[in-house]
Short mmCIF file of C-alpha atoms in Angstrom, two decimals:
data_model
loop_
_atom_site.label_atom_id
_atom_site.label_comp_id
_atom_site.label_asym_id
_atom_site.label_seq_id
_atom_site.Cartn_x
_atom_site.Cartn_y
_atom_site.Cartn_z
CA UNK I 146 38.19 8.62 42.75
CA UNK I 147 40.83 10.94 44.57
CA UNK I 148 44.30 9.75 46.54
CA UNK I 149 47.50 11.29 47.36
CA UNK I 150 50.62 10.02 45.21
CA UNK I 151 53.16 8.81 47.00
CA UNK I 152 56.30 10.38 47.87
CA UNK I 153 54.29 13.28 49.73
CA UNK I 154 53.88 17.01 48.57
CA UNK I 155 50.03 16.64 49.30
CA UNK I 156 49.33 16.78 45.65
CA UNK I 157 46.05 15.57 44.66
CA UNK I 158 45.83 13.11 41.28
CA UNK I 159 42.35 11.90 39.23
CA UNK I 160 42.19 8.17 38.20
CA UNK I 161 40.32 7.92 34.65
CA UNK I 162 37.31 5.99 35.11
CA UNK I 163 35.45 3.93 32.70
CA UNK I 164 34.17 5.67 29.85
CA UNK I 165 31.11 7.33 29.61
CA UNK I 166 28.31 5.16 27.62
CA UNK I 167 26.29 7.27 24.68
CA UNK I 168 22.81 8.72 25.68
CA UNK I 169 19.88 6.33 24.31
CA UNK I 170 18.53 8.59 22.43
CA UNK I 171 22.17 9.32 20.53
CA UNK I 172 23.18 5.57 20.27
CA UNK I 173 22.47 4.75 16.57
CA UNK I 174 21.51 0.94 16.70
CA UNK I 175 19.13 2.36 19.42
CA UNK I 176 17.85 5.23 17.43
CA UNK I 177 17.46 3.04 14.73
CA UNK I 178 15.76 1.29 16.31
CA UNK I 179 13.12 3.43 17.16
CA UNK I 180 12.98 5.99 14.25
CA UNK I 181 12.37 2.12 12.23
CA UNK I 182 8.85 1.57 14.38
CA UNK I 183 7.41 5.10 13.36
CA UNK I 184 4.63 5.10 11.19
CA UNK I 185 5.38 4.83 7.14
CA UNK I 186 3.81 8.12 6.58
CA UNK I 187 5.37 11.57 4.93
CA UNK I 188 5.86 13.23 7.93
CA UNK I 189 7.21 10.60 10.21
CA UNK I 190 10.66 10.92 8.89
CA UNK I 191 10.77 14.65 8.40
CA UNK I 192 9.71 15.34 12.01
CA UNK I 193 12.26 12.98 13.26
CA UNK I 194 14.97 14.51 11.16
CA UNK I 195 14.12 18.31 12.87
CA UNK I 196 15.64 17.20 16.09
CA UNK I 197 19.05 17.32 15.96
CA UNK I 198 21.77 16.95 12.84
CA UNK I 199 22.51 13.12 14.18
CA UNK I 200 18.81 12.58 13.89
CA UNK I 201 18.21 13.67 10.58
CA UNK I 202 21.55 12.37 8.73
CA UNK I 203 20.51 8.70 10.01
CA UNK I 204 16.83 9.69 8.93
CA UNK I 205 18.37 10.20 5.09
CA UNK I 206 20.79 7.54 5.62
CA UNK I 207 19.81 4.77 2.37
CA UNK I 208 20.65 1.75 4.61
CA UNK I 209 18.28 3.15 7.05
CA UNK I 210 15.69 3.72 4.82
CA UNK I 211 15.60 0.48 3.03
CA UNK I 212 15.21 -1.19 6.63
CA UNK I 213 12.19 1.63 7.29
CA UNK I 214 10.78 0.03 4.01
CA UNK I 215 11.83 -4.05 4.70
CA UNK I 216 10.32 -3.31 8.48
CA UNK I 217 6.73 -2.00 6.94
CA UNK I 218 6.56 -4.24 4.09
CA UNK I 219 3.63 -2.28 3.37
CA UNK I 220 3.15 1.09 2.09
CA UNK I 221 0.48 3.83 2.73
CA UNK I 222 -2.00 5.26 -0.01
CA UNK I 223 -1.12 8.21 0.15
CA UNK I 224 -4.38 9.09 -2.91
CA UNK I 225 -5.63 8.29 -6.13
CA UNK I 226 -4.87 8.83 -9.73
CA UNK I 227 -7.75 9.40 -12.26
CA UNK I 228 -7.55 10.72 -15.82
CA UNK I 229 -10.22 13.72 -16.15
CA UNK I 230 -10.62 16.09 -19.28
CA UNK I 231 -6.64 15.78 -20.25
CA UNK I 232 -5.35 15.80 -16.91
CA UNK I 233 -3.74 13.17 -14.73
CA UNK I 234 -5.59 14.14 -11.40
CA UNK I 235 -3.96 13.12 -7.86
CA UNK I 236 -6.58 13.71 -5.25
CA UNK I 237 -4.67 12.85 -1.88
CA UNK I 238 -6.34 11.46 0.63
CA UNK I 239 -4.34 11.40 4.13
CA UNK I 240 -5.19 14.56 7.11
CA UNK I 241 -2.32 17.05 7.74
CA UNK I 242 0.65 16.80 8.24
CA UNK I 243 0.61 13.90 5.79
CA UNK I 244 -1.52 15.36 2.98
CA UNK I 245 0.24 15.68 -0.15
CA UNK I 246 -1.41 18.68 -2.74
CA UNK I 247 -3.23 17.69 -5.74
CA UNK I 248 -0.90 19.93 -7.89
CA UNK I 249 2.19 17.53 -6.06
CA UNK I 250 1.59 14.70 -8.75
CA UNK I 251 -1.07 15.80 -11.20
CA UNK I 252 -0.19 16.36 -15.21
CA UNK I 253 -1.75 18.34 -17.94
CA UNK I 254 -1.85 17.01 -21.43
CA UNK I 255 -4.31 19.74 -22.90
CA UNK I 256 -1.11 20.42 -24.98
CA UNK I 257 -0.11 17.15 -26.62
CA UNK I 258 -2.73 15.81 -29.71
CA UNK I 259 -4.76 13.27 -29.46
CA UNK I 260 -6.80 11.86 -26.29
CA UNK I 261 -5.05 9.83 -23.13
CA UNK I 262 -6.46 7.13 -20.99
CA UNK I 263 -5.20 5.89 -17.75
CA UNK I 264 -4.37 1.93 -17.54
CA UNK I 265 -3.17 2.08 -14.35
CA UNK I 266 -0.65 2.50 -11.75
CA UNK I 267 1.94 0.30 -9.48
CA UNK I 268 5.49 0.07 -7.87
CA UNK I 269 5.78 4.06 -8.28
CA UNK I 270 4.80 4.51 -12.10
CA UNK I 271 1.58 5.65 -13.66
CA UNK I 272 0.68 4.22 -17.37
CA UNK I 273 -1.30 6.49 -20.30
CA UNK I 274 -1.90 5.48 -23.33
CA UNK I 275 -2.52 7.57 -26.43
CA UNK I 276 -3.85 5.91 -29.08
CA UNK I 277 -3.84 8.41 -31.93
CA UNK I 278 -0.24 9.00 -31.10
CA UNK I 279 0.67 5.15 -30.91
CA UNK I 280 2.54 6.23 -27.63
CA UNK I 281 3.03 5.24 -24.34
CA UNK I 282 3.49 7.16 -21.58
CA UNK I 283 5.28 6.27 -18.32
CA UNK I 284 5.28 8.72 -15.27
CA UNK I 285 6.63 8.56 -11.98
CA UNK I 286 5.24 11.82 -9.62
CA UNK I 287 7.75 10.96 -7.11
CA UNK I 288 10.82 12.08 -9.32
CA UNK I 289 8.96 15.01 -10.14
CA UNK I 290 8.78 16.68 -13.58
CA UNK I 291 10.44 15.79 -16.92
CA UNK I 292 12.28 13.51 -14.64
CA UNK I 293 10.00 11.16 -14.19
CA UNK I 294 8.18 10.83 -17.87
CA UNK I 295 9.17 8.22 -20.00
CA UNK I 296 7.48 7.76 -23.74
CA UNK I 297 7.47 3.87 -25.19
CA UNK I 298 6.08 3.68 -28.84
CA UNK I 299 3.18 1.18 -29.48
CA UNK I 300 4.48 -1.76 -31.74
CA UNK I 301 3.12 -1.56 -35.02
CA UNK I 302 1.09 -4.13 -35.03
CA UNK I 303 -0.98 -3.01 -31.71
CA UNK I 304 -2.46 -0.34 -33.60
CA UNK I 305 -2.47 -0.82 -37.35
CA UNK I 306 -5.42 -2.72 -38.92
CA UNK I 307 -8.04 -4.45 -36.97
CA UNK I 308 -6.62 -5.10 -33.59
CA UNK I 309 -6.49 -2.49 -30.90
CA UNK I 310 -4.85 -1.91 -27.48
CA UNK I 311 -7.29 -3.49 -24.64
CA UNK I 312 -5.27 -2.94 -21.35
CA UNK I 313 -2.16 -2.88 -20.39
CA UNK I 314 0.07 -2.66 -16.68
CA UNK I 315 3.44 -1.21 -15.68
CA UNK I 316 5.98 -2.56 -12.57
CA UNK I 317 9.15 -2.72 -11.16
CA UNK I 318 11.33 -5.32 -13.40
CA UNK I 319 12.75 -6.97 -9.81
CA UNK I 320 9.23 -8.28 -9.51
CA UNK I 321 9.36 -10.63 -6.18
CA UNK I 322 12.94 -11.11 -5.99
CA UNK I 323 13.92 -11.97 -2.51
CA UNK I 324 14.96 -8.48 0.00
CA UNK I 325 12.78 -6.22 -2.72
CA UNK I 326 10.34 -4.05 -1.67
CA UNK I 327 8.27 -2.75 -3.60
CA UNK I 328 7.00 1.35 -2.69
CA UNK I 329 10.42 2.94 -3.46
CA UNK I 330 10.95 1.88 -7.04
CA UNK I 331 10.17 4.51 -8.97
CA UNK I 332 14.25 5.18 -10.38
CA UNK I 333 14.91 1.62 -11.02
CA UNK I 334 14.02 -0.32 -14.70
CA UNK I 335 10.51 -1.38 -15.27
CA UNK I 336 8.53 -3.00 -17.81
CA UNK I 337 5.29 -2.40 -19.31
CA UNK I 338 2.63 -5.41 -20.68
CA UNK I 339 0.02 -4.86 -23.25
CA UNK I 340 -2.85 -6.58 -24.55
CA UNK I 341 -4.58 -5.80 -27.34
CA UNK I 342 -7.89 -7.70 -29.41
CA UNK I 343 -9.73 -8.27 -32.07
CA UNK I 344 -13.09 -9.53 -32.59
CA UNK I 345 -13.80 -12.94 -33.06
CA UNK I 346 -9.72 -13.57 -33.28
CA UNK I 347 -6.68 -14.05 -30.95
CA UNK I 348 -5.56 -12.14 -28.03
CA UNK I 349 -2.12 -10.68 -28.29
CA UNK I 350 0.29 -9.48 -25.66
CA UNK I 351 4.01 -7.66 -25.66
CA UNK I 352 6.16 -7.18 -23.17
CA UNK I 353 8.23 -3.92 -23.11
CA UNK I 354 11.66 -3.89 -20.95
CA UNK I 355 13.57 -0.20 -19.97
CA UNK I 356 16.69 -1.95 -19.67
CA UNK I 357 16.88 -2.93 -23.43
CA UNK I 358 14.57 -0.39 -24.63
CA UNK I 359 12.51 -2.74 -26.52
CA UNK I 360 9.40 -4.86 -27.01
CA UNK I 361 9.71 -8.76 -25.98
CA UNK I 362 8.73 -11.16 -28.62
CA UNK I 363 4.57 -11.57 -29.69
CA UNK I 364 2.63 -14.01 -27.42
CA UNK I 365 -0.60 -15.48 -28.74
CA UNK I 366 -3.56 -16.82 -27.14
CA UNK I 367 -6.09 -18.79 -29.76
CA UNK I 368 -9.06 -17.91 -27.81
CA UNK I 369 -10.64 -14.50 -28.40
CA UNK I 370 -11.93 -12.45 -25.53
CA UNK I 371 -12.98 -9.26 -24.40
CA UNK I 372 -10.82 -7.72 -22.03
CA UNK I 373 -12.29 -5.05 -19.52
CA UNK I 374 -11.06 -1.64 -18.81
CA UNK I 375 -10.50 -2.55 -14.98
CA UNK I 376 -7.05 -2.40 -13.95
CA UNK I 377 -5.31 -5.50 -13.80
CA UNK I 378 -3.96 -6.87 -10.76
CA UNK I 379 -0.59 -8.90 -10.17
CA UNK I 380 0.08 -11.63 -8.01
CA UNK I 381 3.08 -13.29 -8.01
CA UNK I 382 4.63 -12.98 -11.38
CA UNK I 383 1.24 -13.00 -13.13
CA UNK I 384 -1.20 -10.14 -14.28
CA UNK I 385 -5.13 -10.75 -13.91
CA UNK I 386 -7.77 -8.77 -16.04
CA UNK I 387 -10.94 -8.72 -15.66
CA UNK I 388 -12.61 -10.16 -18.76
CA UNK I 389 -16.54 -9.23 -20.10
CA UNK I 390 -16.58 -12.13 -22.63
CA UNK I 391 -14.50 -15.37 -23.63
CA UNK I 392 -15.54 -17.93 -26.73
CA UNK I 393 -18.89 -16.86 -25.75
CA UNK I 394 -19.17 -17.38 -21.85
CA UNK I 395 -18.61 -14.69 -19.48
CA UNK I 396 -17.13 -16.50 -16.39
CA UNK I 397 -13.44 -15.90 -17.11
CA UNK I 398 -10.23 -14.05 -16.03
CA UNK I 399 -7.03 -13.43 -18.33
CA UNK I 400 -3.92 -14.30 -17.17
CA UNK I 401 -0.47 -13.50 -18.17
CA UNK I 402 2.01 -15.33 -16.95
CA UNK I 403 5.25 -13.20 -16.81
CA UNK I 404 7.76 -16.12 -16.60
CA UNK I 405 6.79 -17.99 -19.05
CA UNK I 406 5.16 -15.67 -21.10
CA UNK I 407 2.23 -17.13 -21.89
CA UNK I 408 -1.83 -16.26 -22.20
CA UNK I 409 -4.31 -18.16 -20.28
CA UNK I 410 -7.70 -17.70 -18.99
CA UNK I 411 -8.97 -19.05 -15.99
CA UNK I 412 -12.82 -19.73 -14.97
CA UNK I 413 -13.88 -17.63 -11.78
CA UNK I 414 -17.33 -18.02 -9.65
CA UNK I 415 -20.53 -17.26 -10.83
CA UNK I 416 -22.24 -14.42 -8.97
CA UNK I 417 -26.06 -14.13 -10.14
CA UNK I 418 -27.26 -10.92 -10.34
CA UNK I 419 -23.96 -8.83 -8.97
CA UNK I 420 -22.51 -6.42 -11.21
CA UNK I 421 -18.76 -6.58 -12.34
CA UNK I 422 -17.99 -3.42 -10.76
CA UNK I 423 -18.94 -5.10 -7.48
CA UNK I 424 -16.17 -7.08 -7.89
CA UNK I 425 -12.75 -6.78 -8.21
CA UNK I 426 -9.56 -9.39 -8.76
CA UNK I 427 -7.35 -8.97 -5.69
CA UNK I 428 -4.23 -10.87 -4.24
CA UNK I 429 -5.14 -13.56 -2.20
CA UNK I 430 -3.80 -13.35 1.50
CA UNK I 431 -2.08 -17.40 0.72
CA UNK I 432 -0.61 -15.85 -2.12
CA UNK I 433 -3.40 -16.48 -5.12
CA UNK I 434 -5.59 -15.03 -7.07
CA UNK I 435 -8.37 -13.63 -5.11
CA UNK I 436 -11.72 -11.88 -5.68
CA UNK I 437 -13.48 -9.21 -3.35
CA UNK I 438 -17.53 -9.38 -3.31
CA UNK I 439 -19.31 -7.16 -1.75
CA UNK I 440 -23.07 -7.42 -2.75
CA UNK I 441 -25.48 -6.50 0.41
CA UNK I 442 -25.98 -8.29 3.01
CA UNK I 443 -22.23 -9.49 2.74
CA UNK I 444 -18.77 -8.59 1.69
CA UNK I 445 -16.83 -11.59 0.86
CA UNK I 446 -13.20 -12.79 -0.20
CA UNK I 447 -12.47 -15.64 -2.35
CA UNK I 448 -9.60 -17.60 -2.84
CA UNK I 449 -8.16 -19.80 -5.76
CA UNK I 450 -6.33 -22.62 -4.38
CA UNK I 451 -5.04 -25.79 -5.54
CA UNK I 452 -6.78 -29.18 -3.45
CA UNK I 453 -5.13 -31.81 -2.23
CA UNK I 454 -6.24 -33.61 -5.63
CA UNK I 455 -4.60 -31.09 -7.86
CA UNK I 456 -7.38 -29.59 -8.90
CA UNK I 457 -7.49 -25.53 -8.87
CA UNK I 458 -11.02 -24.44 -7.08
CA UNK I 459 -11.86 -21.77 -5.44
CA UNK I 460 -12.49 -21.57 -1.84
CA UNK I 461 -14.22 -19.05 -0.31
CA UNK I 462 -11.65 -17.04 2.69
CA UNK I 463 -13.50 -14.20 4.39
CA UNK I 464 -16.73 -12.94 5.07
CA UNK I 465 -18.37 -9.77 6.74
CA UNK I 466 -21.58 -8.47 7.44
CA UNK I 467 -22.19 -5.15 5.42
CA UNK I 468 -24.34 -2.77 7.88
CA UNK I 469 -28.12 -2.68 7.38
CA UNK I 470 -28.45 1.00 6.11
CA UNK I 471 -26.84 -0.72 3.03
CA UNK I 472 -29.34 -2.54 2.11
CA UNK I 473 -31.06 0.37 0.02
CA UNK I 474 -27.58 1.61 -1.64
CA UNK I 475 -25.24 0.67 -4.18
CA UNK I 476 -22.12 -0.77 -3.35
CA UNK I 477 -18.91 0.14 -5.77
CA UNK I 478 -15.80 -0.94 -5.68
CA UNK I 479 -14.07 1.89 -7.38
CA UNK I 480 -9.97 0.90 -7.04
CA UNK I 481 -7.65 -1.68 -5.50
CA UNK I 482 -3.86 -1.58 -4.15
CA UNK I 483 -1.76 -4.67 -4.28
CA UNK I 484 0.66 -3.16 -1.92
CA UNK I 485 -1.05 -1.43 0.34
CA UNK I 486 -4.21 -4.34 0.53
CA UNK I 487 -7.10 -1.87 -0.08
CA UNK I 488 -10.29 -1.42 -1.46
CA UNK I 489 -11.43 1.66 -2.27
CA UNK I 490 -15.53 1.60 -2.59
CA UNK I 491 -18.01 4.03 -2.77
CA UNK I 492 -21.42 3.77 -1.53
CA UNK I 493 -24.43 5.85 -3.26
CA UNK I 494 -27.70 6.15 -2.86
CA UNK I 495 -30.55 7.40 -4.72
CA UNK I 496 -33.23 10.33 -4.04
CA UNK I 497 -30.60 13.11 -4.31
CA UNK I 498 -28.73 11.08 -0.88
CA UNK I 499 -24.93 12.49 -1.39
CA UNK I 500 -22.35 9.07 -2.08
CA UNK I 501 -19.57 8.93 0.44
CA UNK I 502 -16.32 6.53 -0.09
CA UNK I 503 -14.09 4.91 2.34
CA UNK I 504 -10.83 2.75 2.18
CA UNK I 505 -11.11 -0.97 3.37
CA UNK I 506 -7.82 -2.47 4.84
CA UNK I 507 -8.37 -6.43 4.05
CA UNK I 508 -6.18 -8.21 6.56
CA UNK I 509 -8.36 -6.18 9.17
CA UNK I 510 -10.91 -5.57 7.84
CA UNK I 511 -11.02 -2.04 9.07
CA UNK I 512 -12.43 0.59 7.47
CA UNK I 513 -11.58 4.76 7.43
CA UNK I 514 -14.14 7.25 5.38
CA UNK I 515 -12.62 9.49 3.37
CA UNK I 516 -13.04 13.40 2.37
CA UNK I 517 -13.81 12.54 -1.48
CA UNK I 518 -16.59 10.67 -2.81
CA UNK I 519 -15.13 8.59 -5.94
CA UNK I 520 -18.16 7.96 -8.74
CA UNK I 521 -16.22 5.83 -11.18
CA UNK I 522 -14.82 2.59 -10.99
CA UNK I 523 -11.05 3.29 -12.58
CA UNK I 524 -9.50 5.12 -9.70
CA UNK I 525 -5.68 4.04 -9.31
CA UNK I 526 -4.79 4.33 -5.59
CA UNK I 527 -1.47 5.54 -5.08
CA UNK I 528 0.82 3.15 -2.11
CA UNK I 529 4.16 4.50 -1.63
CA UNK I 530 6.82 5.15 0.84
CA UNK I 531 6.98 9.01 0.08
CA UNK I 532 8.88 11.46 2.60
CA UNK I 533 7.47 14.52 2.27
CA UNK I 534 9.81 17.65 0.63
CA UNK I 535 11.63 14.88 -1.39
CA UNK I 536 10.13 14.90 -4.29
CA UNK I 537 11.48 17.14 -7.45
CA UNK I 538 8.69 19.34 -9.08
CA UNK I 539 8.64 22.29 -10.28
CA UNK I 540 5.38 23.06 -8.79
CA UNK I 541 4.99 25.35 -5.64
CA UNK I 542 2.48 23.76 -4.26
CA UNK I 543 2.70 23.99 0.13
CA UNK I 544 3.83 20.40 1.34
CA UNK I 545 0.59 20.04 3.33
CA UNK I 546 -2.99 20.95 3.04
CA UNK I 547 -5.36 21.41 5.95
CA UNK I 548 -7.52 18.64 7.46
CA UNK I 549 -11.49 18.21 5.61
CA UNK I 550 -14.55 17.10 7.36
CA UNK I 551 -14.72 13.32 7.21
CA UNK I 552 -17.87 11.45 7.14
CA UNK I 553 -18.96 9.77 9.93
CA UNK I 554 -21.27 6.38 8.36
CA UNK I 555 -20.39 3.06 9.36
CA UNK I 556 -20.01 0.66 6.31
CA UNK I 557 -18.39 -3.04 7.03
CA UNK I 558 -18.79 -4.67 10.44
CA UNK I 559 -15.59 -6.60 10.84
CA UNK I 560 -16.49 -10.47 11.66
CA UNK I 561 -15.90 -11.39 15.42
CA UNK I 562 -13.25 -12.74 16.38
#
């Protein structure tokens, strides 16, 4: 707004008017507030941050980030972890521009006596053991390097006489503290649980803490068991594995209660005539221990819940029809994430027919085929929040590979809603 100031002269004067607001797209709660809702994949981010400087310091910004993470709750697999002839393999198993190279996160031990098996992998960290070394080995790919190994020695009496190592499990120490989220843990303290058996006498268990740097005291369970070599699975603050005998029966599932530190084991359903590996313990979506089933004509998703009476049963949650080319193929369910609520399964069939795997997300139900087929059962899929270019390796690997072919054969029907 123009006037003439008084006293004459003609000279012309400018008013200040109000000030200018920001442009949306350089507000920061507003920006925030978009760059939040973009998909929890590598590249998101990274793309974001190439726009402009204010984009890509809020991008980086650790307040910002932890929000990304509290806002997704869940993270993507980004691939799986198998132990093959010595080496920790990665095979990733997202398209470009999210595909993170094998050589990113695999590790060769061809150099190190003695022979290393894979007991599993969660909250950022990957668990080996090496018995003839009596060592443990803790590895987190995302810090890259000698950065991320950390070596735990056995406790004597794990590996001395008659008793032997069984299974074990890494995670984050905060375990389900309130505001934690679990997919960027990988620098914080952890601890590490192993079983180990005898036959014919107890089961024994440890626990193993990074912030003191030692083992917990011996917990004993009177019953004797056979533990499987399927991961275990946590829910809660408890650890579930898979068990192929116990006093006889083979109906049960080990527990190990992490606040009270205690052994249990816990009866599961019968299922005549379906193989363990069709099975797998899973978190339930009410928060208990679950189990996945998926023997043709259905897939199905159990439950254990406590009744009204007090009385723990298990109650049968989901169910959905498997398609009807199925019916002549095996069904395997070859790995599990508890954060990113996945199955990974592989179907095979016989006369020379090639075996194609696919992920199974099981809040939706939804199914994607991948570009691997997976022939084992003791793949570790690998959920984390991971920005690509952020990890520290000494590797050269390119950040991305190129897109494969993808198969194309329907598996689960989702139910109808």
């Amino acid at each position: 707004h123009m006037s003439h100031e008084g006293g004459g002269g003609g000279e012309m004067a400018l008013r200040p008017g109000p000030p200018q607001a920001a442009a949306p797209l350089e507000d920061e709660d507003v920006l925030g507030e978009i760059l939040v809702r973009l998909p929890p994949l590598p590249s998101s981010l990274v793309r974001s941050a190439a726009v402009s400087r204010h984009w890509g310091r809020l991008a980086a910004d650790r307040a910002f980030l932890r929000r990304f993470r509290t806002h997704h709750r869940r993270p993507p697999v980004l691939g799986v972890f198998e132990e093959r002839d010595g080496e920790l393999v990665f095979t990733p198993l997202l398209d470009a521009p999210d595909r993170i190279p094998r050589e990113r996160f695999s590790m060769r031990f061809w150099h190190v006596l003695g022979s290393w098996t894979l007991l599993g992998y969660r909250h950022g960290r990957v668990l080996m053991v090496n018995l003839d070394l009596a060592l443990l080995l803790v590895f987190a790919p995302i810090a890259g390097g000698r950065r991320g190994l950390r070596g735990v020695v056995i406790p004597p009496d794990f590996v001395d006489g008659e008793y032997a190592v069984a299974n074990g499990a890494v995670l984050c120490a905060a375990g389900d503290e309130q505001g934690h989220v679990h997919g960027d843990c990988h620098s914080g303290p952890f601890k590490v649980v192993l079983v180990a058996t005898r036959v014919g006498h107890p089961v024994l268990a440890r626990v193993y803490s990074s912030d003191t740097g030692e083992w917990g005291d011996l917990v004993v369970m009177a019953e004797p068991c056979v533990v499987s070599s399927f991961p275990s699975t946590l829910v809660g603050n408890a650890l579930y594995w898979w068990l192929k005998k116990c006093q006889h029966e083979d109906d049960g599932i080990l527990k190990f209660d992490l606040d009270s530190q205690t052994l249990s084991v816990i009866k599961r359903p019968i299922f005549n005539h379906i193989p363990s590996c069709s099975i797998r313990i899973i978190r339930g979506e009410h928060g208990g221990v679950g189990l996945a089933v998926c023997w043709y004509p259905r897939f199905q998703i159990w439950e254990r819940m406590v009744n009204s009476h007090g009385t723990a049963i298990w109650v049968l949650r989901k169910t959905a029809r498997m398609h009807s080319m199925l019916q002549y193929a095996m069904l395997t369910i070859v790995g599990y994430s508890e954060d990113g609520d996945a199955l990974l399964l592989t179907v095979s069939f016989g006369g020379g027919v090639a075996a194609y795997s696919f992920m199974l997300q099981l809040e939706s139900m939804e199914w994607t085929n991948l570009n691997q087929s997976f022939l084992e059962y003791s793949y570790h899929p690998f959920a984390y929040f991971y920005t690509a270019g952020t990890v520290r390796a000494s590797s050269t690997a390119p950040a991305i590979e190129p897109p494969q072919q993808r198969s194309t054969i329907p598996a689960i029907v989702p139910p109808q809603q």
